[in-house]
Amino acid sequence: MIDVLKEASQILLDANNIEENTEKKSERNFVTIYDKNTQAFIKEKLNTFFPDIKFIGEENNCSNENPYENRCFICDPIDGTANFRRKYNHSAISLAYAENGEVISGVVINPYLNEIFYAERNKGAFLNGNKIKVSENHLNSAFVAFGTSPYYPELIKKTGQLIGKILTECEDIRRAGTAALDLCYIACGRHDFFFELSLFPWDYAASMIIIEEAGGIITNRNGDIPPLDKRSEIFAGNKFSYKDFFSKDYLK
Ligand code: IPD
Ligand code: CA
């Protein structure tokens, strides 16, 4: 998985004429030819090594595959397409492997910094070969990252209210534009807490195991493990920031 994503990274790094090769999927949501090409490349490579494992990707409608019944890969070929279109140099490729609905391993690569986050169940989480773990910061000294669920207008006001409340307590906030990396930054202690009110499984499946293996927590508001077959809200942090967040009435 790591080798495939390393190769795929070159597609993002070599991209040009991005705007001419962009289509609108829905309000604020765009797809470039590089999203599609990167996914096609990863899918084909994986298929040559693992022909029996299903593939679920953002760009090919996952409706036919059930991650709870099959062995499957779950892939976001470019997480942070908005950043990618603007040459912001902060996007990622995310790839998880799951068996019967449980994520077994995950890789998230940031081609621009050559940073590779990865984890395998019960084997720890790593950044470029070095073991990583979450911070021990409480919410009152936290860097809180968040996503705005930009494709869902009904969530914008709620997101603003929530961040307004947290900002009165934490050290500062960040909105970097790729959920997969925001979550990996929790795993390595650069961020202390993260929330987004709606994400797809391909945005978080790989980062989820990276956070868990780094000693962190990632759930919905009820404390449930986020699903692999539908959208979910996501709250993630170390055990202190996570507990602090849910001990307040921030979500009311
Ligand atoms: C998006 C990014 C963004 C988050 C959105 C996601 P995409 O993924 O992760 O940070 O706020 O909710 O959809 O669309 O660039 O793959
Ligand atoms: Ca994407």
XYZ file of C-alpha atoms in Angstrom, residues 3-250:
248
model
C 4.668 1.684 -2.380
C 1.533 2.213 -4.447
C 0.801 5.562 -2.778
C 4.415 6.684 -3.180
C 4.120 6.063 -6.916
C 0.698 7.704 -7.080
C 2.075 10.836 -5.378
C 3.916 11.727 -8.554
C 0.584 12.270 -10.326
C -0.239 15.074 -7.873
C 3.262 16.531 -8.013
C 3.319 16.586 -11.838
C -0.177 18.036 -12.238
C -0.610 21.047 -14.493
C -3.514 22.884 -16.144
C -5.625 21.864 -13.168
C -8.419 24.408 -13.679
C -8.918 23.381 -17.324
C -9.306 19.813 -16.111
C -11.816 20.426 -13.331
C -15.548 19.642 -13.197
C -18.147 20.687 -10.643
C -19.719 17.753 -8.747
C -22.052 19.891 -6.635
C -22.030 23.255 -4.892
C -18.405 23.963 -3.736
C -17.435 20.377 -4.621
C -15.094 19.867 -7.561
C -13.285 16.930 -9.116
C -10.185 17.192 -11.287
C -8.862 14.777 -13.835
C -6.051 14.118 -11.334
C -8.503 12.826 -8.710
C -9.785 10.364 -11.316
C -6.364 9.426 -12.710
C -4.865 8.909 -9.253
C -7.729 6.663 -8.224
C -7.540 4.671 -11.484
C -3.782 4.199 -11.002
C -4.134 3.022 -7.381
C -7.052 0.735 -8.182
C -5.235 -0.920 -11.068
C -1.982 -1.390 -9.133
C -3.758 -2.893 -6.122
C -5.780 -5.140 -8.375
C -2.643 -6.694 -9.854
C -1.409 -7.675 -6.367
C -4.762 -8.286 -4.642
C -7.362 -9.187 -7.283
C -9.788 -10.576 -4.673
C -9.967 -7.439 -2.566
C -12.784 -5.015 -3.473
C -12.061 -1.351 -4.049
C -14.133 1.545 -2.744
C -13.031 4.972 -3.896
C -14.452 8.466 -3.698
C -14.548 8.814 -7.457
C -16.382 5.625 -8.386
C -19.589 5.507 -6.330
C -19.087 2.905 -3.663
C -22.741 1.856 -3.695
C -22.045 -1.640 -5.045
C -19.534 -2.651 -2.409
C -20.340 -3.369 1.223
C -17.287 -2.873 3.479
C -19.003 -4.962 6.178
C -19.096 -8.094 4.038
C -15.913 -7.980 2.046
C -12.232 -7.472 2.286
C -11.844 -4.032 0.751
C -9.655 -1.036 0.156
C -11.139 2.393 0.878
C -9.410 5.196 -0.985
C -9.535 8.954 -1.325
C -7.220 9.692 -4.272
C -6.976 13.374 -3.353
C -8.156 14.507 0.052
C -8.107 18.281 -0.113
C -9.120 18.790 -3.731
C -9.918 22.448 -3.026
C -6.318 22.949 -1.833
C -5.035 20.976 -4.814
C -6.906 23.206 -7.307
C -5.307 26.269 -5.723
C -1.801 24.781 -5.641
C -1.882 25.134 -1.861
C 0.471 22.133 -1.537
C -1.453 20.587 1.335
C -3.421 17.571 0.119
C -3.132 13.849 0.717
C -3.816 10.417 -0.678
C -5.568 8.138 1.781
C -5.856 4.341 1.585
C -7.301 1.951 4.162
C -7.628 -1.820 4.122
C -10.634 -3.291 5.964
C -11.916 -6.777 6.700
C -15.608 -7.239 7.453
C -15.974 -3.626 8.476
C -12.854 -3.382 10.619
C -9.957 -1.256 9.405
C -6.792 -3.360 9.568
C -4.273 -0.933 8.125
C -4.058 2.571 6.737
C -1.676 4.835 4.856
C -1.942 8.602 4.341
C 0.696 10.322 2.248
C 1.388 14.033 1.845
C 3.315 14.186 -1.443
C 4.395 17.820 -0.905
C 6.269 17.147 2.347
C 7.044 13.522 1.541
C 5.369 12.511 4.803
C 3.918 9.016 5.039
C 1.681 8.179 7.994
C 0.764 4.517 8.401
C -0.473 1.980 10.910
C -1.437 -1.649 11.156
C -3.724 -2.994 13.891
C -1.789 -3.801 17.099
C 1.517 -2.801 15.502
C 1.610 0.935 16.238
C 1.489 4.069 14.114
C 4.394 5.583 12.232
C 5.467 8.698 10.358
C 8.242 7.982 7.873
C 9.356 4.964 9.914
C 9.300 6.688 13.304
C 6.737 5.632 15.888
C 4.215 8.368 16.668
C 1.788 8.991 19.504
C -0.864 11.525 20.366
C -0.166 14.547 22.588
C -1.232 14.823 26.222
C -2.621 18.332 25.923
C -5.963 19.135 27.486
C -8.483 21.175 25.529
C -7.450 24.363 27.340
C -4.000 24.179 25.763
C -5.052 22.508 22.511
C -4.529 23.219 18.860
C -8.010 22.391 17.590
C -8.354 21.525 13.918
C -11.718 21.363 12.240
C -13.420 20.920 8.914
C -16.329 23.020 7.740
C -18.320 20.269 5.944
C -18.303 22.718 3.034
C -20.653 20.692 0.825
C -23.488 20.792 3.382
C -24.845 24.356 3.810
C -27.070 23.219 6.687
C -23.953 22.419 8.768
C -22.103 25.699 8.274
C -23.877 27.646 11.025
C -23.537 24.757 13.493
C -19.825 24.471 12.689
C -19.347 28.203 13.256
C -21.168 28.080 16.593
C -19.140 25.094 17.746
C -15.801 26.600 16.810
C -16.858 29.877 18.479
C -17.410 28.006 21.736
C -14.183 25.970 21.576
C -12.108 29.019 20.676
C -12.904 30.556 24.048
C -11.125 27.619 25.718
C -8.365 26.243 23.459
C -4.962 27.673 22.546
C -5.879 28.235 18.861
C -7.621 26.731 15.864
C -6.565 25.421 12.415
C -8.577 24.711 9.238
C -6.078 23.179 6.850
C -8.392 21.666 4.204
C -7.734 17.943 4.342
C -9.433 15.838 6.957
C -7.089 12.888 6.416
C -4.050 14.987 7.342
C -5.885 16.864 10.111
C -6.484 13.465 11.699
C -2.935 12.204 11.140
C -1.739 15.395 12.825
C -3.690 14.288 15.909
C -1.851 10.959 15.727
C 1.574 12.632 15.796
C 0.666 15.338 18.331
C 0.662 18.370 16.008
C -3.084 18.759 16.619
C -4.776 17.950 19.923
C -8.433 17.804 18.891
C -10.389 17.643 15.633
C -14.025 17.766 14.633
C -16.049 17.855 11.452
C -19.815 17.441 11.340
C -19.913 15.358 8.164
C -17.212 13.334 6.458
C -17.181 10.319 4.165
C -15.433 7.062 5.149
C -12.692 7.607 2.551
C -11.794 10.870 4.347
C -11.190 9.118 7.681
C -10.861 5.311 7.268
C -7.051 5.258 7.004
C -6.479 8.032 9.563
C -8.820 6.288 11.985
C -6.477 3.359 12.549
C -3.455 5.669 12.551
C -5.038 7.654 15.419
C -6.093 4.543 17.319
C -2.655 2.957 17.021
C -1.093 6.227 18.180
C -3.168 6.050 21.363
C -5.923 8.462 20.348
C -9.698 8.287 20.142
C -11.951 8.846 17.111
C -15.735 8.488 17.302
C -19.071 10.105 16.564
C -20.792 12.092 19.341
C -22.156 8.894 20.924
C -18.728 7.372 21.307
C -19.311 4.901 18.463
C -16.617 3.903 15.982
C -17.326 5.820 12.759
C -18.972 3.694 10.043
C -17.327 2.589 6.804
C -20.466 2.626 4.657
C -21.937 6.090 5.177
C -21.171 9.671 6.153
C -20.477 10.465 9.791
C -19.579 13.288 12.108
C -16.078 12.877 13.497
C -14.563 13.863 16.847
C -10.954 12.906 17.546
C -8.321 13.671 20.110
C -6.100 12.334 22.829
C -7.831 10.934 25.906
C -7.613 14.273 27.744
C -8.820 16.651 25.038
C -11.542 14.200 23.986
C -12.842 13.888 27.550
C -12.674 17.660 28.097
C -14.668 18.273 24.905
C -17.470 15.890 25.824
C -17.619 17.099 29.429
C -18.859 20.492 28.152
C -22.209 21.218 26.517
C -20.528 22.317 23.297
